[in-house]
Amino acid sequence: MTNHLEQKLLSKNIKPTPVRKLVLKKLLDERVAMSLVEIERKLERMDRSSIYRTLRTFEENYLVHAIPDRNGTVRYAVCDDACTCEPRHLHLHFLCLQCNKTYCLTDNPVQIPDLPPGYEVRSADFLIKGICPSCNK
Amino acid sequence: MTNHLEQKLLSKNIKPTPVRKLVLKKLLDERVAMSLVEIERKLERMDRSSIYRTLRTFEENYLVHAIPDRNGTVRYAVCDDACTCEPRHLHLHFLCLQCNKTYCLTDNPVQIPDLPPGYEVRSADFLIKGICPSCNK
DNA sequence: TAAAACTTTGCAACCGGGTTGCATGTATTT
DNA sequence: AAATACATGCAACCCGGTTGCAAAGTTTTA
Ligand SMILES: [Mn+2]
Ligand SMILES: [Mn+2]
Ligand SMILES: [Zn+2]
Ligand SMILES: [Zn+2]
């Protein structure tokens, strides 16, 4: 269990410290993308800046990807094992306007359309907003 | 000239006050999307909260649309005349990682792909990141 | 036309998420 | 064991955004 977390961290070359294991565990357990402050609220005891630096480390090492949020904040979700956050690995994200949760639609890759000449694509965020299945029934 | 601005405001049922005309003029002149603070910096004399409320008014009346930015802030761009910001009017946005400008690709509509059952689409943001033509040459 | 009601603007204060400097604690290397 | 490097916690700060409130300007009513 804890071992699974360590595996995952090590596989992305991140030293498995206590804080990192807890943050990763929380992200995996919740199964939706979470912002810095949302994580802070769920992990009462933990310091904000530690979580902040942990998320930076995670993002730099492609353990999590950042997803733009409603008002301008950013949420984080754990990447698939093989993900390197390159354009060809990108998937859609869905933000529910009712429950305000952000879902990774990992089975729906982002198709980048042809652009006018001169635009060189490096990355993309495709965020779809609406009502999620759980709120819809 | 000023008359053109008034026309545009009136056509969206916004009373053409001095502040509103200046903010609209700046957005039209710059031809890229701008954030609250970016507008504030370009309009030295003007109060931040006036610009803030102006942008809210603009957005509520579909004179501008909001575009998510890199770090989580939001930029605003003037809508096409006929735009009502519904899904079928949405277009791509491009953020240049070098000059940090946000462009509206109004000729490139957002194609919303099929989603798993239960997801009800209301809106979408498709932001492509890379190098813009001007930085690329 | 004068008073009343409403809207816009500017100022100041505030808020909250994010970020940094620094000291302490913990692990790794020599 | 000592030296070095890395991780964590605390406090302070930053900055874009937001709000309350009063003054100035506009529109409505009597
Ligand atoms: Mn995702
Ligand atoms: Mn646009
Ligand atoms: Zn929902
Ligand atoms: Zn550029």
XYZ file of C-alpha atoms (C1' of nucleotides) and ligand atoms in Angstrom:
338
model
C 0.000 0.000 0.000
C 2.486 2.546 1.192
C 4.774 0.530 -0.974
C 2.643 1.238 -4.000
C 3.016 4.968 -3.329
C 6.775 4.626 -3.004
C 6.908 2.697 -6.269
C 5.017 5.411 -8.041
C 7.235 8.163 -6.675
C 10.429 6.290 -7.414
C 9.291 5.505 -10.942
C 9.296 9.255 -11.577
C 12.593 9.804 -9.765
C 11.039 11.455 -6.728
C 12.319 10.556 -3.307
C 9.418 9.102 -1.304
C 9.270 11.340 1.748
C 6.361 11.362 4.226
C 4.814 14.556 2.892
C 5.049 13.416 -0.685
C 3.471 10.086 0.070
C 0.557 11.733 1.834
C -0.080 14.247 -0.927
C 0.079 11.558 -3.585
C -2.214 9.333 -1.566
C -4.763 12.094 -1.227
C -4.722 12.815 -4.952
C -5.177 9.144 -5.768
C -7.908 8.601 -3.189
C -10.054 11.576 -4.168
C -9.991 10.627 -7.833
C -10.664 14.199 -8.933
C -8.210 16.992 -9.582
C -7.416 19.177 -6.569
C -5.908 22.579 -6.043
C -3.200 23.460 -3.556
C -5.723 24.867 -1.127
C -8.144 22.000 -1.551
C -5.370 19.594 -0.647
C -4.388 21.781 2.274
C -7.931 21.639 3.635
C -8.093 17.874 3.375
C -4.685 17.408 5.001
C -5.269 19.473 8.126
C -1.886 19.021 9.761
C 0.229 19.747 6.730
C 1.924 23.016 5.920
C 0.823 24.921 2.845
C 4.295 25.595 1.525
C 5.293 21.977 1.858
C 2.326 20.978 -0.247
C 3.159 23.763 -2.659
C 6.705 22.573 -3.160
C 5.565 18.990 -3.323
C 3.189 19.802 -6.162
C 5.959 21.627 -8.004
C 8.194 18.604 -7.667
C 5.398 16.340 -8.843
C 4.685 18.502 -11.845
C 8.322 18.879 -12.850
C 8.691 15.125 -12.813
C 5.455 14.418 -14.680
C 3.791 12.701 -11.775
C 0.897 15.154 -11.938
C -0.445 17.517 -14.557
C -2.014 20.907 -13.952
C -5.541 21.697 -15.096
C -6.841 25.240 -15.359
C -9.794 25.871 -13.122
C -12.859 28.087 -13.160
C -11.805 31.344 -11.581
C -8.190 31.078 -12.488
C -6.739 28.668 -9.999
C -5.119 25.417 -11.008
C -5.893 21.857 -10.056
C -3.646 18.828 -10.150
C -4.281 15.225 -11.107
C -2.016 12.200 -11.146
C -0.720 11.297 -14.572
C -0.976 7.863 -16.095
C 2.153 5.824 -15.644
C 3.352 6.294 -19.169
C 2.433 9.956 -19.411
C 5.059 12.548 -20.179
C 2.606 15.395 -20.631
C 3.535 15.833 -24.276
C 0.819 16.933 -26.728
C 0.196 13.384 -27.883
C -0.551 12.290 -24.307
C -3.017 15.041 -23.551
C -6.628 14.264 -22.703
C -9.802 16.253 -22.150
C -10.818 17.647 -18.796
C -14.337 18.206 -17.603
C -15.385 20.753 -15.015
C -18.821 20.286 -13.491
C -20.588 23.601 -13.024
C -22.714 22.121 -10.283
C -20.435 20.096 -7.998
C -17.334 21.992 -9.159
C -15.268 18.846 -9.565
C -12.683 18.422 -12.299
C -12.507 15.048 -14.017
C -9.763 13.637 -16.215
C -11.279 12.083 -19.327
C -8.230 9.979 -19.937
C -9.880 8.001 -22.694
C -10.569 11.141 -24.724
C -7.341 12.430 -26.230
C -7.043 16.065 -27.253
C -7.068 16.335 -31.037
C -5.156 19.435 -31.987
C -6.660 20.977 -35.117
C -4.722 22.572 -37.922
C -3.801 26.141 -37.147
C -3.022 29.063 -39.429
C 0.585 28.965 -40.662
C 3.265 30.070 -38.236
C 1.725 28.748 -35.039
C 3.942 26.117 -33.443
C 2.134 23.902 -30.944
C 3.856 22.847 -27.741
C 0.937 21.990 -25.503
C -2.789 22.475 -25.026
C -5.572 22.623 -22.461
C -9.018 21.524 -23.527
C -11.452 22.059 -20.692
C -15.099 21.214 -21.174
C -17.615 22.654 -18.774
C -21.084 21.399 -18.017
C -22.881 18.923 -15.797
C -21.203 15.691 -14.799
C -22.879 12.253 -14.891
C -23.140 12.110 -11.144
C -24.935 15.478 -10.906
C -27.025 14.655 -13.947
C -28.973 11.742 -12.549
C -14.547 56.945 -33.804
C -15.827 57.510 -30.322
C -19.116 56.966 -32.008
C -18.071 53.535 -33.121
C -17.324 52.640 -29.502
C -20.703 53.925 -28.389
C -22.400 51.906 -31.103
C -20.668 48.773 -29.959
C -21.587 49.338 -26.328
C -25.175 50.199 -27.107
C -25.547 47.181 -29.345
C -24.908 45.047 -26.260
C -27.157 47.170 -24.040
C -24.312 48.777 -22.133
C -24.511 52.468 -21.324
C -21.496 54.159 -22.956
C -19.782 55.869 -20.056
C -16.280 57.364 -20.255
C -14.592 54.511 -18.413
C -16.317 51.904 -20.512
C -15.382 53.584 -23.741
C -11.732 53.776 -22.722
C -11.537 50.150 -21.648
C -13.217 48.982 -24.821
C -10.946 51.146 -26.922
C -7.867 49.698 -25.263
C -9.047 46.136 -25.828
C -9.759 46.851 -29.476
C -6.497 48.701 -30.065
C -4.208 46.116 -28.520
C -5.760 43.291 -30.525
C -4.702 40.687 -27.968
C -6.519 39.512 -24.881
C -5.708 41.435 -21.704
C -6.128 40.805 -18.008
C -7.518 43.259 -15.494
C -4.056 44.215 -14.328
C -2.651 44.479 -17.822
C -5.395 46.927 -18.693
C -4.780 48.803 -15.470
C -1.119 49.238 -16.373
C -1.919 50.539 -19.829
C -4.553 52.961 -18.537
C -2.462 54.722 -15.913
C -5.073 57.136 -14.606
C -7.885 54.678 -14.214
C -8.945 52.997 -11.021
C -8.578 49.243 -10.729
C -12.020 48.596 -9.359
C -13.668 50.623 -12.093
C -11.929 48.489 -14.673
C -12.887 45.407 -12.730
C -16.555 46.285 -12.704
C -16.409 47.365 -16.308
C -15.061 43.982 -17.332
C -17.790 42.260 -15.388
C -20.404 44.324 -17.143
C -18.795 43.582 -20.490
C -18.694 39.883 -19.820
C -22.261 39.685 -18.548
C -23.449 41.375 -21.722
C -21.328 39.277 -24.078
C -19.186 42.155 -25.208
C -16.048 40.309 -24.118
C -15.198 36.718 -23.376
C -12.790 35.462 -20.735
C -9.816 33.309 -21.638
C -7.922 31.281 -19.053
C -4.305 32.267 -18.800
C -1.094 30.494 -17.936
C -0.791 30.779 -14.179
C -4.484 30.927 -13.523
C -5.398 34.520 -14.264
C -7.948 35.426 -16.889
C -7.689 37.595 -19.963
C -10.462 39.305 -21.882
C -11.028 39.820 -25.574
C -13.786 41.571 -27.462
C -16.364 39.228 -28.927
C -17.435 39.267 -32.541
C -20.584 41.242 -33.102
C -22.791 38.205 -33.440
C -21.206 36.259 -30.609
C -23.266 35.106 -27.682
C -20.558 32.947 -26.167
C -22.552 29.773 -26.684
C -20.681 26.544 -27.458
C -21.305 26.872 -31.189
C -19.636 30.300 -31.220
C -16.493 29.232 -29.413
C -13.109 29.478 -31.050
C -9.581 28.397 -30.220
C -7.181 30.535 -28.237
C -3.438 30.531 -28.565
C -1.012 31.509 -25.839
C 2.540 32.244 -26.923
C 5.050 30.862 -24.451
C 7.623 33.404 -25.584
C 5.858 36.779 -25.820
C 3.061 35.668 -23.480
C 0.334 37.114 -25.665
C -3.060 35.483 -26.055
C -4.586 35.433 -29.530
C -8.147 34.714 -30.554
C -8.193 32.284 -33.464
C -11.664 33.327 -34.479
C -11.543 31.343 -37.703
C -10.914 28.109 -35.832
C -14.073 26.964 -34.078
C -13.885 24.622 -31.122
C -15.095 21.174 -32.132
C -16.464 19.472 -29.081
C -15.819 15.734 -29.276
C -18.180 13.031 -28.128
C -17.934 12.431 -24.422
C -18.757 9.379 -22.342
C -22.479 9.152 -21.601
C -23.853 11.419 -18.907
C -21.662 14.433 -19.528
C -23.721 17.451 -20.546
C -21.722 20.169 -22.292
C -22.438 23.810 -21.576
C -19.195 25.483 -22.567
C -15.528 24.848 -23.298
C -12.086 26.411 -23.276
C -9.566 25.167 -25.783
C -6.241 26.855 -25.208
C -3.291 25.960 -27.364
C 0.160 26.878 -26.178
C 3.297 27.280 -28.232
C 5.148 29.869 -30.284
C 3.216 32.491 -32.217
C 3.950 33.468 -35.828
C 5.445 36.750 -34.815
C 7.910 35.141 -32.372
C 8.590 32.341 -34.834
C 10.193 34.340 -37.604
C -37.475 72.787 -12.203
C -36.375 70.833 -7.837
C -36.250 66.759 -5.339
C -35.705 61.949 -5.239
C -33.868 57.715 -6.956
C -30.591 55.385 -9.309
C -25.987 54.533 -11.549
C -21.138 55.151 -12.104
C -16.688 56.140 -10.342
C -12.688 56.488 -7.093
C -10.615 55.458 -2.848
C -9.211 52.509 0.677
C -9.315 48.496 2.847
C -9.544 43.732 2.604
C -9.143 38.745 1.036
C -7.139 34.557 -0.299
C -4.243 31.747 -3.024
C 0.292 31.558 -4.038
C 5.348 32.307 -3.133
C 9.744 33.093 -0.675
C 13.531 33.419 3.045
C 15.217 31.328 6.604
C 15.971 28.258 10.404
C 15.380 23.618 11.941
C 15.108 18.763 11.173
C 16.246 14.624 8.617
C 18.725 11.825 5.373
C 22.945 10.851 2.671
C 27.750 11.041 1.734
C 32.584 11.360 3.085
C 31.383 11.391 13.447
C 31.475 15.336 10.637
C 30.126 17.479 6.580
C 26.919 18.078 3.102
C 22.657 18.001 0.894
C 17.749 17.790 0.977
C 12.999 18.273 3.093
C 9.931 20.562 6.133
C 7.564 24.191 8.932
C 6.872 28.824 10.089
C 6.157 33.486 9.184
C 6.110 37.038 6.313
C 5.109 38.723 2.013
C 3.125 39.521 -2.756
C -0.315 40.475 -5.887
C -4.475 40.031 -8.475
C -8.945 40.286 -7.361
C -13.011 41.929 -4.621
C -15.929 44.756 -1.566
C -17.957 48.778 1.237
C -18.728 53.204 1.089
C -19.128 57.919 -0.140
C -18.867 61.402 -3.821
C -20.087 62.642 -8.455
C -22.995 62.170 -12.253
C -27.304 60.807 -14.538
C -32.211 59.785 -14.986
C -36.851 59.772 -13.220
C -40.635 61.687 -10.710
C -43.576 65.128 -8.864
Mn -6.068 14.886 -16.559
Mn -11.388 34.758 -28.286
Zn -20.991 17.384 -10.880
Zn 4.756 35.279 -29.342
